[in-house]
Amino acid sequence: MSSAPPTEVSVHTGPSGQTAHAGLTLLALATAGAVVSVQQTLVIPLLPRLMTQFDASVTSVTWVFTASLLAGAVATPLLSRFGDMYGKKKMILVTMGLLVAGSVICALSGSLGVLIAGRALQGTSAAMIPLAIGMIRDTFPPERVTTAIGIVSATMGVGGTIGMIVTGLVADHVTGHHPMFWIAAGLAAAGLVLIAFSAPDVGGRTGGRPDLLGAAVLAGWLVCLLMAISVGNSWGWSSAGVLGLFAGSAILCALWVLVELRVREPLVRLGLLIGPKSLSANIASVLLGFSMFAAFTLISNFVQSPKDEVGYGLSGSVLDVGLYMLPSTVTMLIFSSLAGRVAARVGPAFTLAIGSFFAGLSYLWLAVSNAHGYDMLAFSALQGVGFGIAYAALGTLAVQHVPMDQSGIASGINSLVRTTGGSIAGAVTAAVLSGRTIAGTSVPTLGAYELCFFIVAAGAALAAAVAVVHGLRHGPRTS
C-alpha cells in the first residue's frame, strides 16, 4: 500500500477536524454525483420530441442516449486509473469540467450531430462516481466508509428521478431541448465549484506512465460491444453489422488482455476484474445495473401508456413519471445512510444480498399488480430501499480487497460493468416489448411489460445469490 506524499494535506487532524472535512467532502461528492446522474436521464423523455425537431429516425435519435453511454464506458476506466496515478480530486474536476462543456454544446446545438457530440462529452462524467468512491476510501474513517459510499451511490437513482422531474416541468412550458441543457450546465458548474473548494486533495498517487495502448484497445472493444448491444434491435441481431461488431469486440478484447499482461504498468490489473475476490462483486454489479437501468425506460413508458386506448398504464405525463419515482428517492437516501450499520453487523456481501432482494421484490410487485397508481408508488418505495442498500454495499465490496492505490480503478471497473449491464437491459427489454405487440400495432402488450418485470426481478435475485455465495466464501470482512 502506498502512502501519501509528504506535500499533501491530510484530513486526519483529529476527531472534530476530520468529521468536519468528511461532512463537507461528502456533501460535495453527493451533489456532484446527483448532477452527473441528472444528465443520464434528462434526454430519455426528450427522444420523441427530438425526432420531430430534427426530422430524424428513431435509430438516429437513439444516438443522443447511446453516445453518452459509450463515452462513459470508455472514459470510466481511463479516468479512474488516472485518479490513482495523479490524484482523484484533479480527475473529478476534469470530469465535471467536461460535463459543463458538453452541456453548453448541447444547449447551443442546432443540429443532431452537434447534439450527439455534446452528449458524448457529457457522458465522460460517468467516471465521477467511481472516482468519488475511491476518494472516500482514501480519506474517510473506516467506520464511515460504507455509509458515505452508500450516500454517493444513491445519487445515481436520486439524480435520475430529478432529471425526469426537471424535464417534465420544463417540457410542459417550452419547446425545444435547449433549456434542459442550460439547466444541466448550471448544475454542473455549481458541482464543480463545490468540489474545488470543499473536497480535499489527498490520497496516494502511484505516478508512472499512462498505458495509452491499453486504453486505446480497451476503448475499441468496449465501443464495439456496447454498439452491438445498443443497435441490435434496430439493425437485427443476425445482421452482418451486429455480428461484425461482436466479432471485433472479441478480437480486440483478446488483444487487450495480451497488452495488459505484457505492459509494465497496465491500465487495468486483470485481477481487479476477474480475481476471485473481485469477480463476484463485478457479476453482481452487472446484474444490478441491468435492474436499475431497466427501470428508467420501462417505468417511463408504462406510466405514460394511455390506459383508455391500450388497456394498461397510468396515462401519465413525463412529470408524472418523476413524481411516481419520488418515494424511491426518499427511501434510497434513508436506507443508503443506514447500510453502513447493516454492513458492520453482517458484512457488505450479505448487505448486498439484502438490498438485491428488496430490489427484486419491487419488480415482482409490478409484475403481479400494476393497475393502479398506488402499485407504482409501492414499487418505487421498495426499489429505493433495495438499491439504497445494495449500491452502498456494492461500492464497498468493489474496493475492500484491493490496495489503496488501486481503489479508483477497481471502482471504475465495477462502474463499467454496471453500465454494461444497463446496456444489456435496454436490449433485452426492447426485444421483449417489440416481440409482443397488440395485433395490428407496434404497441407492446401488458404481458410484454409483465414479462420484463419478471426478468428484471430475476436479475436482482441472481445478484442476491451471487452476494450470498461471496459472503460464505470470503467471510464478513468490512474493511
GROMACS .gro file of C-alpha atoms in nm:
model
  479
    1MET     CA    1   0.000   0.000   0.000
    2SER     CA    2   0.144   0.337  -0.095
    3SER     CA    3   0.134   0.633   0.139
    4ALA     CA    4   0.051   0.990   0.054
    5PRO     CA    5   0.345   1.216  -0.036
    6PRO     CA    6   0.454   1.449   0.245
    7THR     CA    7   0.350   1.755   0.046
    8GLU     CA    8  -0.016   1.653   0.057
    9VAL     CA    9  -0.252   1.785   0.320
   10SER     CA   10  -0.415   1.517   0.534
   11VAL     CA   11  -0.768   1.537   0.665
   12HIS     CA   12  -0.685   1.323   0.967
   13THR     CA   13  -0.612   1.608   1.203
   14GLY     CA   14  -0.825   1.500   1.493
   15PRO     CA   15  -1.182   1.392   1.554
   16SER     CA   16  -1.353   1.727   1.510
   17GLY     CA   17  -1.147   1.841   1.213
   18GLN     CA   18  -1.179   1.501   1.048
   19THR     CA   19  -1.556   1.497   1.090
   20ALA     CA   20  -1.597   1.850   0.952
   21HIS     CA   21  -1.381   1.776   0.647
   22ALA     CA   22  -1.557   1.445   0.589
   23GLY     CA   23  -1.900   1.608   0.604
   24LEU     CA   24  -1.808   1.881   0.353
   25THR     CA   25  -1.645   1.628   0.123
   26LEU     CA   26  -1.948   1.402   0.132
   27LEU     CA   27  -2.182   1.693   0.056
   28ALA     CA   28  -1.967   1.797  -0.241
   29LEU     CA   29  -1.935   1.444  -0.380
   30ALA     CA   30  -2.305   1.364  -0.335
   31THR     CA   31  -2.407   1.688  -0.507
   32ALA     CA   32  -2.173   1.624  -0.799
   33GLY     CA   33  -2.293   1.264  -0.823
   34ALA     CA   34  -2.655   1.378  -0.844
   35VAL     CA   35  -2.567   1.626  -1.119
   36VAL     CA   36  -2.391   1.354  -1.320
   37SER     CA   37  -2.694   1.128  -1.283
   38VAL     CA   38  -2.931   1.405  -1.393
   39GLN     CA   39  -2.770   1.421  -1.737
   40GLN     CA   40  -2.813   1.045  -1.786
   41THR     CA   41  -3.195   1.056  -1.772
   42LEU     CA   42  -3.254   1.414  -1.885
   43VAL     CA   43  -3.284   1.316  -2.251
   44ILE     CA   44  -3.494   0.998  -2.221
   45PRO     CA   45  -3.830   1.182  -2.225
   46LEU     CA   46  -3.700   1.417  -2.497
   47LEU     CA   47  -3.630   1.150  -2.761
   48PRO     CA   48  -3.975   1.164  -2.930
   49ARG     CA   49  -3.957   1.546  -2.943
   50LEU     CA   50  -3.606   1.533  -3.094
   51MET     CA   51  -3.730   1.305  -3.373
   52THR     CA   52  -3.977   1.574  -3.478
   53GLN     CA   53  -3.742   1.866  -3.422
   54PHE     CA   54  -3.459   1.723  -3.634
   55ASP     CA   55  -3.681   1.519  -3.870
   56ALA     CA   56  -3.473   1.214  -3.779
   57SER     CA   57  -3.541   0.842  -3.746
   58VAL     CA   58  -3.563   0.652  -3.419
   59THR     CA   59  -3.223   0.493  -3.489
   60SER     CA   60  -3.056   0.831  -3.542
   61VAL     CA   61  -3.209   0.996  -3.236
   62THR     CA   62  -3.121   0.698  -3.016
   63TRP     CA   63  -2.757   0.802  -3.055
   64VAL     CA   64  -2.833   1.100  -2.831
   65PHE     CA   65  -2.854   0.845  -2.549
   66THR     CA   66  -2.609   0.585  -2.684
   67ALA     CA   67  -2.325   0.835  -2.742
   68SER     CA   68  -2.327   0.930  -2.374
   69LEU     CA   69  -2.326   0.564  -2.272
   70LEU     CA   70  -2.034   0.476  -2.497
   71ALA     CA   71  -1.827   0.778  -2.392
   72GLY     CA   72  -1.884   0.693  -2.027
   73ALA     CA   73  -1.780   0.332  -2.081
   74VAL     CA   74  -1.452   0.439  -2.239
   75ALA     CA   75  -1.376   0.727  -2.002
   76THR     CA   76  -1.457   0.549  -1.675
   77PRO     CA   77  -1.162   0.305  -1.655
   78LEU     CA   78  -0.920   0.556  -1.809
   79LEU     CA   79  -1.001   0.848  -1.578
   80SER     CA   80  -1.031   0.615  -1.278
   81ARG     CA   81  -0.678   0.491  -1.341
   82PHE     CA   82  -0.557   0.849  -1.386
   83GLY     CA   83  -0.717   0.926  -1.050
   84ASP     CA   84  -0.496   0.662  -0.886
   85MET     CA   85  -0.192   0.794  -1.071
   86TYR     CA   86  -0.229   1.171  -1.041
   87GLY     CA   87  -0.493   1.239  -0.774
   88LYS     CA   88  -0.867   1.175  -0.761
   89LYS     CA   89  -0.971   1.534  -0.697
   90LYS     CA   90  -0.796   1.651  -1.015
   91MET     CA   91  -0.975   1.388  -1.222
   92ILE     CA   92  -1.312   1.465  -1.061
   93LEU     CA   93  -1.265   1.831  -1.157
   94VAL     CA   94  -1.180   1.718  -1.511
   95THR     CA   95  -1.499   1.510  -1.536
   96MET     CA   96  -1.713   1.797  -1.406
   97GLY     CA   97  -1.544   2.038  -1.648
   98LEU     CA   98  -1.622   1.804  -1.938
   99LEU     CA   99  -1.983   1.785  -1.818
  100VAL     CA  100  -2.010   2.165  -1.821
  101ALA     CA  101  -1.857   2.182  -2.170
  102GLY     CA  102  -2.080   1.906  -2.306
  103SER     CA  103  -2.392   2.064  -2.156
  104VAL     CA  104  -2.313   2.402  -2.314
  105ILE     CA  105  -2.254   2.240  -2.654
  106CYS     CA  106  -2.590   2.060  -2.626
  107ALA     CA  107  -2.761   2.383  -2.520
  108LEU     CA  108  -2.621   2.567  -2.824
  109SER     CA  109  -2.669   2.281  -3.071
  110GLY     CA  110  -2.877   2.339  -3.381
  111SER     CA  111  -2.821   2.001  -3.543
  112LEU     CA  112  -2.843   1.639  -3.435
  113GLY     CA  113  -2.472   1.580  -3.497
  114VAL     CA  114  -2.364   1.861  -3.265
  115LEU     CA  115  -2.611   1.747  -3.000
  116ILE     CA  116  -2.467   1.393  -3.014
  117ALA     CA  117  -2.113   1.530  -2.982
  118GLY     CA  118  -2.214   1.729  -2.676
  119ARG     CA  119  -2.380   1.423  -2.525
  120ALA     CA  120  -2.059   1.226  -2.573
  121LEU     CA  121  -1.870   1.489  -2.373
  122GLN     CA  122  -2.138   1.477  -2.106
  123GLY     CA  123  -2.104   1.100  -2.090
  124THR     CA  124  -1.740   1.114  -1.980
  125SER     CA  125  -1.865   1.245  -1.644
  126ALA     CA  126  -1.973   0.888  -1.560
  127ALA     CA  127  -1.620   0.843  -1.423
  128MET     CA  128  -1.706   1.082  -1.138
  129ILE     CA  129  -1.889   0.819  -0.926
  130PRO     CA  130  -1.603   0.564  -0.910
  131LEU     CA  131  -1.352   0.844  -0.852
  132ALA     CA  132  -1.568   0.968  -0.564
  133ILE     CA  133  -1.585   0.619  -0.414
  134GLY     CA  134  -1.206   0.594  -0.436
  135MET     CA  135  -1.168   0.934  -0.267
  136ILE     CA  136  -1.400   0.826   0.015
  137ARG     CA  137  -1.197   0.514   0.077
  138ASP     CA  138  -0.875   0.718   0.079
  139THR     CA  139  -0.992   0.989   0.319
  140PHE     CA  140  -1.282   0.875   0.540
  141PRO     CA  141  -1.256   0.696   0.875
  142PRO     CA  142  -1.311   0.320   0.822
  143GLU     CA  143  -1.634   0.317   1.021
  144ARG     CA  144  -1.789   0.580   0.789
  145VAL     CA  145  -1.674   0.443   0.453
  146THR     CA  146  -1.974   0.219   0.376
  147THR     CA  147  -2.229   0.484   0.475
  148ALA     CA  148  -2.054   0.754   0.270
  149ILE     CA  149  -2.023   0.526  -0.034
  150GLY     CA  150  -2.392   0.444   0.004
  151ILE     CA  151  -2.497   0.809   0.001
  152VAL     CA  152  -2.286   0.889  -0.306
  153SER     CA  153  -2.405   0.572  -0.483
  154ALA     CA  154  -2.768   0.660  -0.402
  155THR     CA  155  -2.731   0.981  -0.602
  156MET     CA  156  -2.746   0.767  -0.918
  157GLY     CA  157  -3.112   0.698  -0.851
  158VAL     CA  158  -3.185   1.037  -0.695
  159GLY     CA  159  -3.034   1.226  -0.987
  160GLY     CA  160  -3.221   1.007  -1.234
  161THR     CA  161  -3.552   1.100  -1.073
  162ILE     CA  162  -3.460   1.468  -1.057
  163GLY     CA  163  -3.372   1.457  -1.427
  164MET     CA  164  -3.718   1.321  -1.511
  165ILE     CA  165  -3.892   1.585  -1.298
  166VAL     CA  166  -3.688   1.874  -1.441
  167THR     CA  167  -3.756   1.760  -1.797
  168GLY     CA  168  -4.126   1.716  -1.721
  169LEU     CA  169  -4.160   2.063  -1.568
  170VAL     CA  170  -3.970   2.240  -1.845
  171ALA     CA  171  -4.115   2.040  -2.135
  172ASP     CA  172  -4.469   2.144  -2.037
  173HIS     CA  173  -4.385   2.513  -2.082
  174VAL     CA  174  -4.124   2.542  -2.357
  175THR     CA  175  -4.042   2.384  -2.691
  176GLY     CA  176  -3.701   2.260  -2.793
  177HIS     CA  177  -3.428   2.089  -2.595
  178HIS     CA  178  -3.207   2.390  -2.518
  179PRO     CA  179  -3.341   2.494  -2.172
  180MET     CA  180  -3.284   2.148  -2.022
  181PHE     CA  181  -2.918   2.155  -2.115
  182TRP     CA  182  -2.866   2.508  -1.985
  183ILE     CA  183  -3.002   2.382  -1.655
  184ALA     CA  184  -2.760   2.087  -1.670
  185ALA     CA  185  -2.470   2.325  -1.742
  186GLY     CA  186  -2.558   2.543  -1.444
  187LEU     CA  187  -2.588   2.244  -1.210
  188ALA     CA  188  -2.259   2.102  -1.334
  189ALA     CA  189  -2.080   2.435  -1.282
  190ALA     CA  190  -2.216   2.453  -0.927
  191GLY     CA  191  -2.096   2.098  -0.861
  192LEU     CA  192  -1.750   2.179  -0.997
  193VAL     CA  193  -1.715   2.483  -0.770
  194LEU     CA  194  -1.834   2.285  -0.468
  195ILE     CA  195  -1.578   2.010  -0.533
  196ALA     CA  196  -1.299   2.261  -0.591
  197PHE     CA  197  -1.350   2.434  -0.257
  198SER     CA  198  -1.477   2.150  -0.034
  199ALA     CA  199  -1.307   1.824  -0.130
  200PRO     CA  200  -0.951   1.758  -0.003
  201ASP     CA  201  -0.668   1.682  -0.244
  202VAL     CA  202  -0.540   1.380  -0.054
  203GLY     CA  203  -0.477   1.010  -0.105
  204GLY     CA  204  -0.200   0.805  -0.259
  205ARG     CA  205  -0.062   0.872  -0.606
  206THR     CA  206   0.117   0.598  -0.792
  207GLY     CA  207   0.252   0.824  -1.065
  208GLY     CA  208   0.405   0.648  -1.364
  209ARG     CA  209   0.335   0.648  -1.735
  210PRO     CA  210  -0.020   0.603  -1.862
  211ASP     CA  211  -0.092   0.282  -2.053
  212LEU     CA  212  -0.214   0.459  -2.367
  213LEU     CA  213  -0.206   0.146  -2.585
  214GLY     CA  214  -0.412  -0.046  -2.331
  215ALA     CA  215  -0.657   0.245  -2.308
  216ALA     CA  216  -0.696   0.262  -2.688
  217VAL     CA  217  -0.757  -0.112  -2.727
  218LEU     CA  218  -0.995  -0.114  -2.427
  219ALA     CA  219  -1.188   0.173  -2.582
  220GLY     CA  220  -1.206  -0.018  -2.910
  221TRP     CA  221  -1.356  -0.337  -2.775
  222LEU     CA  222  -1.593  -0.158  -2.538
  223VAL     CA  223  -1.726   0.061  -2.819
  224CYS     CA  224  -1.777  -0.244  -3.042
  225LEU     CA  225  -1.953  -0.439  -2.765
  226LEU     CA  226  -2.182  -0.161  -2.647
  227MET     CA  227  -2.262  -0.052  -3.002
  228ALA     CA  228  -2.361  -0.408  -3.092
  229ILE     CA  229  -2.588  -0.428  -2.787
  230SER     CA  230  -2.734  -0.083  -2.848
  231VAL     CA  231  -2.817  -0.126  -3.217
  232GLY     CA  232  -2.900  -0.497  -3.212
  233ASN     CA  233  -3.276  -0.439  -3.218
  234SER     CA  234  -3.272  -0.179  -3.495
  235TRP     CA  235  -3.013  -0.349  -3.719
  236GLY     CA  236  -3.114  -0.708  -3.645
  237TRP     CA  237  -2.920  -0.942  -3.415
  238SER     CA  238  -2.816  -1.167  -3.703
  239SER     CA  239  -2.719  -0.881  -3.937
  240ALA     CA  240  -2.365  -0.861  -4.070
  241GLY     CA  241  -2.309  -0.530  -3.893
  242VAL     CA  242  -2.402  -0.655  -3.546
  243LEU     CA  243  -2.219  -0.986  -3.585
  244GLY     CA  244  -1.916  -0.795  -3.711
  245LEU     CA  245  -1.923  -0.566  -3.408
  246PHE     CA  246  -1.941  -0.865  -3.171
  247ALA     CA  247  -1.655  -1.035  -3.355
  248GLY     CA  248  -1.447  -0.717  -3.348
  249SER     CA  249  -1.514  -0.680  -2.977
  250ALA     CA  250  -1.398  -1.036  -2.908
  251ILE     CA  251  -1.079  -0.994  -3.110
  252LEU     CA  252  -0.991  -0.659  -2.953
  253CYS     CA  253  -1.069  -0.794  -2.606
  254ALA     CA  254  -0.824  -1.081  -2.657
  255LEU     CA  255  -0.563  -0.832  -2.783
  256TRP     CA  256  -0.627  -0.608  -2.481
  257VAL     CA  257  -0.568  -0.898  -2.239
  258LEU     CA  258  -0.234  -0.967  -2.407
  259VAL     CA  259  -0.137  -0.599  -2.384
  260GLU     CA  260  -0.229  -0.575  -2.016
  261LEU     CA  261  -0.035  -0.890  -1.932
  262ARG     CA  262   0.282  -0.763  -2.103
  263VAL     CA  263   0.293  -0.392  -2.017
  264ARG     CA  264   0.486  -0.288  -1.704
  265GLU     CA  265   0.218  -0.053  -1.570
  266PRO     CA  266  -0.115  -0.178  -1.710
  267LEU     CA  267  -0.425   0.037  -1.721
  268VAL     CA  268  -0.619  -0.245  -1.557
  269ARG     CA  269  -0.469  -0.521  -1.346
  270LEU     CA  270  -0.678  -0.816  -1.460
  271GLY     CA  271  -0.703  -0.945  -1.104
  272LEU     CA  272  -0.926  -0.644  -1.029
  273LEU     CA  273  -1.167  -0.762  -1.298
  274ILE     CA  274  -1.171  -1.140  -1.266
  275GLY     CA  275  -0.979  -1.208  -0.944
  276PRO     CA  276  -1.151  -1.446  -0.701
  277LYS     CA  277  -1.249  -1.163  -0.464
  278SER     CA  278  -1.344  -0.913  -0.735
  279LEU     CA  279  -1.534  -1.130  -0.982
  280SER     CA  280  -1.843  -1.178  -0.766
  281ALA     CA  281  -1.870  -0.802  -0.699
  282ASN     CA  282  -1.846  -0.733  -1.072
  283ILE     CA  283  -2.103  -1.000  -1.161
  284ALA     CA  284  -2.341  -0.854  -0.902
  285SER     CA  285  -2.277  -0.508  -1.048
  286VAL     CA  286  -2.375  -0.627  -1.398
  287LEU     CA  287  -2.698  -0.773  -1.261
  288LEU     CA  288  -2.785  -0.465  -1.054
  289GLY     CA  289  -2.703  -0.236  -1.346
  290PHE     CA  290  -2.940  -0.448  -1.552
  291SER     CA  291  -3.214  -0.396  -1.293
  292MET     CA  292  -3.164  -0.024  -1.234
  293PHE     CA  293  -3.125   0.092  -1.595
  294ALA     CA  294  -3.428  -0.114  -1.696
  295ALA     CA  295  -3.640   0.094  -1.458
  296PHE     CA  296  -3.566   0.422  -1.637
  297THR     CA  297  -3.714   0.313  -1.970
  298LEU     CA  298  -3.971   0.053  -1.860
  299ILE     CA  299  -4.133   0.271  -1.595
  300SER     CA  300  -4.130   0.583  -1.811
  301ASN     CA  301  -4.307   0.407  -2.098
  302PHE     CA  302  -4.551   0.218  -1.874
  303VAL     CA  303  -4.661   0.525  -1.677
  304GLN     CA  304  -4.720   0.723  -1.998
  305SER     CA  305  -4.918   0.445  -2.169
  306PRO     CA  306  -5.280   0.565  -2.229
  307LYS     CA  307  -5.497   0.322  -2.031
  308ASP     CA  308  -5.818   0.404  -2.221
  309GLU     CA  309  -5.655   0.315  -2.553
  310VAL     CA  310  -5.433   0.015  -2.475
  311GLY     CA  311  -5.592  -0.124  -2.160
  312TYR     CA  312  -5.300  -0.070  -1.924
  313GLY     CA  313  -5.070   0.204  -1.798
  314LEU     CA  314  -5.142   0.514  -1.593
  315SER     CA  315  -5.200   0.773  -1.870
  316GLY     CA  316  -4.936   0.993  -1.709
  317SER     CA  317  -4.709   1.270  -1.834
  318VAL     CA  318  -4.331   1.298  -1.823
  319LEU     CA  319  -4.369   1.491  -1.497
  320ASP     CA  320  -4.586   1.213  -1.356
  321VAL     CA  321  -4.303   0.966  -1.418
  322GLY     CA  322  -4.073   1.167  -1.194
  323LEU     CA  323  -4.341   1.214  -0.929
  324TYR     CA  324  -4.414   0.841  -0.914
  325MET     CA  325  -4.042   0.780  -0.856
  326LEU     CA  326  -4.015   1.030  -0.568
  327PRO     CA  327  -4.073   0.760  -0.299
  328SER     CA  328  -3.770   0.581  -0.443
  329THR     CA  329  -3.561   0.894  -0.395
  330VAL     CA  330  -3.663   0.926  -0.031
  331THR     CA  331  -3.619   0.562   0.066
  332MET     CA  332  -3.292   0.537  -0.127
  333LEU     CA  333  -3.141   0.825   0.067
  334ILE     CA  334  -3.264   0.692   0.401
  335PHE     CA  335  -3.155   0.332   0.354
  336SER     CA  336  -2.823   0.414   0.188
  337SER     CA  337  -2.728   0.603   0.505
  338LEU     CA  338  -2.831   0.302   0.716
  339ALA     CA  339  -2.642   0.050   0.504
  340GLY     CA  340  -2.318   0.112   0.692
  341ARG     CA  341  -2.474  -0.012   1.018
  342VAL     CA  342  -2.608  -0.323   0.846
  343ALA     CA  343  -2.269  -0.393   0.686
  344ALA     CA  344  -2.096  -0.354   1.022
  345ARG     CA  345  -2.311  -0.639   1.155
  346VAL     CA  346  -2.330  -0.884   0.865
  347GLY     CA  347  -2.064  -0.765   0.618
  348PRO     CA  348  -2.106  -0.591   0.280
  349ALA     CA  349  -2.171  -0.913   0.086
  350PHE     CA  350  -2.478  -1.011   0.289
  351THR     CA  351  -2.587  -0.646   0.295
  352LEU     CA  352  -2.573  -0.650  -0.085
  353ALA     CA  353  -2.788  -0.964  -0.083
  354ILE     CA  354  -3.049  -0.792   0.137
  355GLY     CA  355  -3.064  -0.487  -0.091
  356SER     CA  356  -3.084  -0.702  -0.406
  357PHE     CA  357  -3.372  -0.898  -0.251
  358PHE     CA  358  -3.576  -0.581  -0.196
  359ALA     CA  359  -3.494  -0.456  -0.547
  360GLY     CA  360  -3.618  -0.783  -0.693
  361LEU     CA  361  -3.929  -0.770  -0.473
  362SER     CA  362  -4.017  -0.427  -0.614
  363TYR     CA  363  -4.023  -0.557  -0.972
  364LEU     CA  364  -4.210  -0.869  -0.865
  365TRP     CA  365  -4.479  -0.639  -0.721
  366LEU     CA  366  -4.525  -0.467  -1.058
  367ALA     CA  367  -4.527  -0.799  -1.241
  368VAL     CA  368  -4.833  -0.918  -1.046
  369SER     CA  369  -5.005  -0.588  -0.960
  370ASN     CA  370  -4.976  -0.278  -1.181
  371ALA     CA  371  -5.326  -0.143  -1.247
  372HIS     CA  372  -5.325   0.146  -1.001
  373GLY     CA  373  -5.115   0.445  -0.904
  374TYR     CA  374  -5.052   0.303  -0.559
  375ASP     CA  375  -4.889  -0.002  -0.722
  376MET     CA  376  -4.634   0.228  -0.882
  377LEU     CA  377  -4.578   0.415  -0.555
  378ALA     CA  378  -4.527   0.088  -0.365
  379PHE     CA  379  -4.283  -0.032  -0.633
  380SER     CA  380  -4.096   0.296  -0.612
  381ALA     CA  381  -4.060   0.284  -0.234
  382LEU     CA  382  -3.941  -0.079  -0.235
  383GLN     CA  383  -3.699  -0.012  -0.519
  384GLY     CA  384  -3.541   0.273  -0.325
  385VAL     CA  385  -3.493   0.051  -0.022
  386GLY     CA  386  -3.329  -0.215  -0.236
  387PHE     CA  387  -3.095   0.000  -0.440
  388GLY     CA  388  -3.014   0.226  -0.146
  389ILE     CA  389  -2.881  -0.071   0.049
  390ALA     CA  390  -2.739  -0.265  -0.246
  391TYR     CA  391  -2.534   0.010  -0.407
  392ALA     CA  392  -2.386   0.116  -0.074
  393ALA     CA  393  -2.266  -0.237  -0.013
  394LEU     CA  394  -2.156  -0.289  -0.373
  395GLY     CA  395  -1.933   0.019  -0.369
  396THR     CA  396  -1.760  -0.112  -0.056
  397LEU     CA  397  -1.734  -0.467  -0.188
  398ALA     CA  398  -1.569  -0.346  -0.509
  399VAL     CA  399  -1.274  -0.184  -0.326
  400GLN     CA  400  -1.240  -0.365   0.006
  401HIS     CA  401  -0.995  -0.630  -0.120
  402VAL     CA  402  -0.766  -0.401  -0.324
  403PRO     CA  403  -0.471  -0.179  -0.222
  404MET     CA  404  -0.546   0.189  -0.159
  405ASP     CA  405  -0.351   0.297  -0.467
  406GLN     CA  406  -0.583   0.091  -0.691
  407SER     CA  407  -0.916   0.187  -0.534
  408GLY     CA  408  -1.005   0.427  -0.816
  409ILE     CA  409  -0.958   0.179  -1.099
  410ALA     CA  410  -1.125  -0.103  -0.901
  411SER     CA  411  -1.432   0.115  -0.852
  412GLY     CA  412  -1.410   0.226  -1.214
  413ILE     CA  413  -1.419  -0.132  -1.340
  414ASN     CA  414  -1.718  -0.204  -1.119
  415SER     CA  415  -1.894   0.103  -1.259
  416LEU     CA  416  -1.804  -0.003  -1.613
  417VAL     CA  417  -1.960  -0.349  -1.580
  418ARG     CA  418  -2.269  -0.188  -1.424
  419THR     CA  419  -2.303   0.026  -1.738
  420THR     CA  420  -2.265  -0.286  -1.950
  421GLY     CA  421  -2.547  -0.445  -1.751
  422GLY     CA  422  -2.760  -0.140  -1.821
  423SER     CA  423  -2.690  -0.169  -2.194
  424ILE     CA  424  -2.791  -0.533  -2.190
  425ALA     CA  425  -3.110  -0.439  -2.004
  426GLY     CA  426  -3.204  -0.193  -2.277
  427ALA     CA  427  -3.151  -0.453  -2.548
  428VAL     CA  428  -3.336  -0.733  -2.368
  429THR     CA  429  -3.640  -0.528  -2.266
  430ALA     CA  430  -3.665  -0.368  -2.611
  431ALA     CA  431  -3.658  -0.713  -2.772
  432VAL     CA  432  -3.937  -0.837  -2.542
  433LEU     CA  433  -4.153  -0.529  -2.592
  434SER     CA  434  -4.113  -0.527  -2.970
  435GLY     CA  435  -4.175  -0.902  -2.993
  436ARG     CA  436  -4.510  -0.896  -2.811
  437THR     CA  437  -4.737  -0.628  -2.951
  438ILE     CA  438  -5.109  -0.560  -2.974
  439ALA     CA  439  -5.243  -0.702  -3.301
  440GLY     CA  440  -5.208  -0.459  -3.589
  441THR     CA  441  -4.996  -0.210  -3.391
  442SER     CA  442  -4.642  -0.165  -3.265
  443VAL     CA  443  -4.767  -0.108  -2.908
  444PRO     CA  444  -4.640  -0.367  -2.655
  445THR     CA  445  -4.895  -0.580  -2.474
  446LEU     CA  446  -4.941  -0.574  -2.097
  447GLY     CA  447  -4.798  -0.926  -2.091
  448ALA     CA  448  -4.478  -0.797  -2.253
  449TYR     CA  449  -4.427  -0.544  -1.975
  450GLU     CA  450  -4.506  -0.803  -1.707
  451LEU     CA  451  -4.255  -1.044  -1.859
  452CYS     CA  452  -3.992  -0.766  -1.849
  453PHE     CA  453  -4.068  -0.704  -1.481
  454PHE     CA  454  -4.024  -1.076  -1.409
  455ILE     CA  455  -3.694  -1.083  -1.599
  456VAL     CA  456  -3.558  -0.781  -1.413
  457ALA     CA  457  -3.671  -0.930  -1.079
  458ALA     CA  458  -3.482  -1.246  -1.169
  459GLY     CA  459  -3.170  -1.039  -1.238
  460ALA     CA  460  -3.187  -0.884  -0.891
  461ALA     CA  461  -3.245  -1.228  -0.736
  462LEU     CA  462  -2.935  -1.359  -0.911
  463ALA     CA  463  -2.737  -1.064  -0.774
  464ALA     CA  464  -2.855  -1.161  -0.423
  465ALA     CA  465  -2.746  -1.521  -0.480
  466VAL     CA  466  -2.401  -1.414  -0.604
  467ALA     CA  467  -2.360  -1.192  -0.297
  468VAL     CA  468  -2.455  -1.473  -0.058
  469VAL     CA  469  -2.203  -1.709  -0.219
  470HIS     CA  470  -1.934  -1.441  -0.193
  471GLY     CA  471  -2.016  -1.385   0.173
  472LEU     CA  472  -1.999  -1.755   0.252
  473ARG     CA  473  -1.667  -1.794   0.073
  474HIS     CA  474  -1.482  -1.484   0.190
  475GLY     CA  475  -1.643  -1.402   0.524
  476PRO     CA  476  -1.799  -1.080   0.655
  477ARG     CA  477  -1.492  -0.858   0.619
  478THR     CA  478  -1.595  -0.491   0.613
  479SER     CA  479  -1.274  -0.301   0.561
   0.00000   0.00000   0.00000
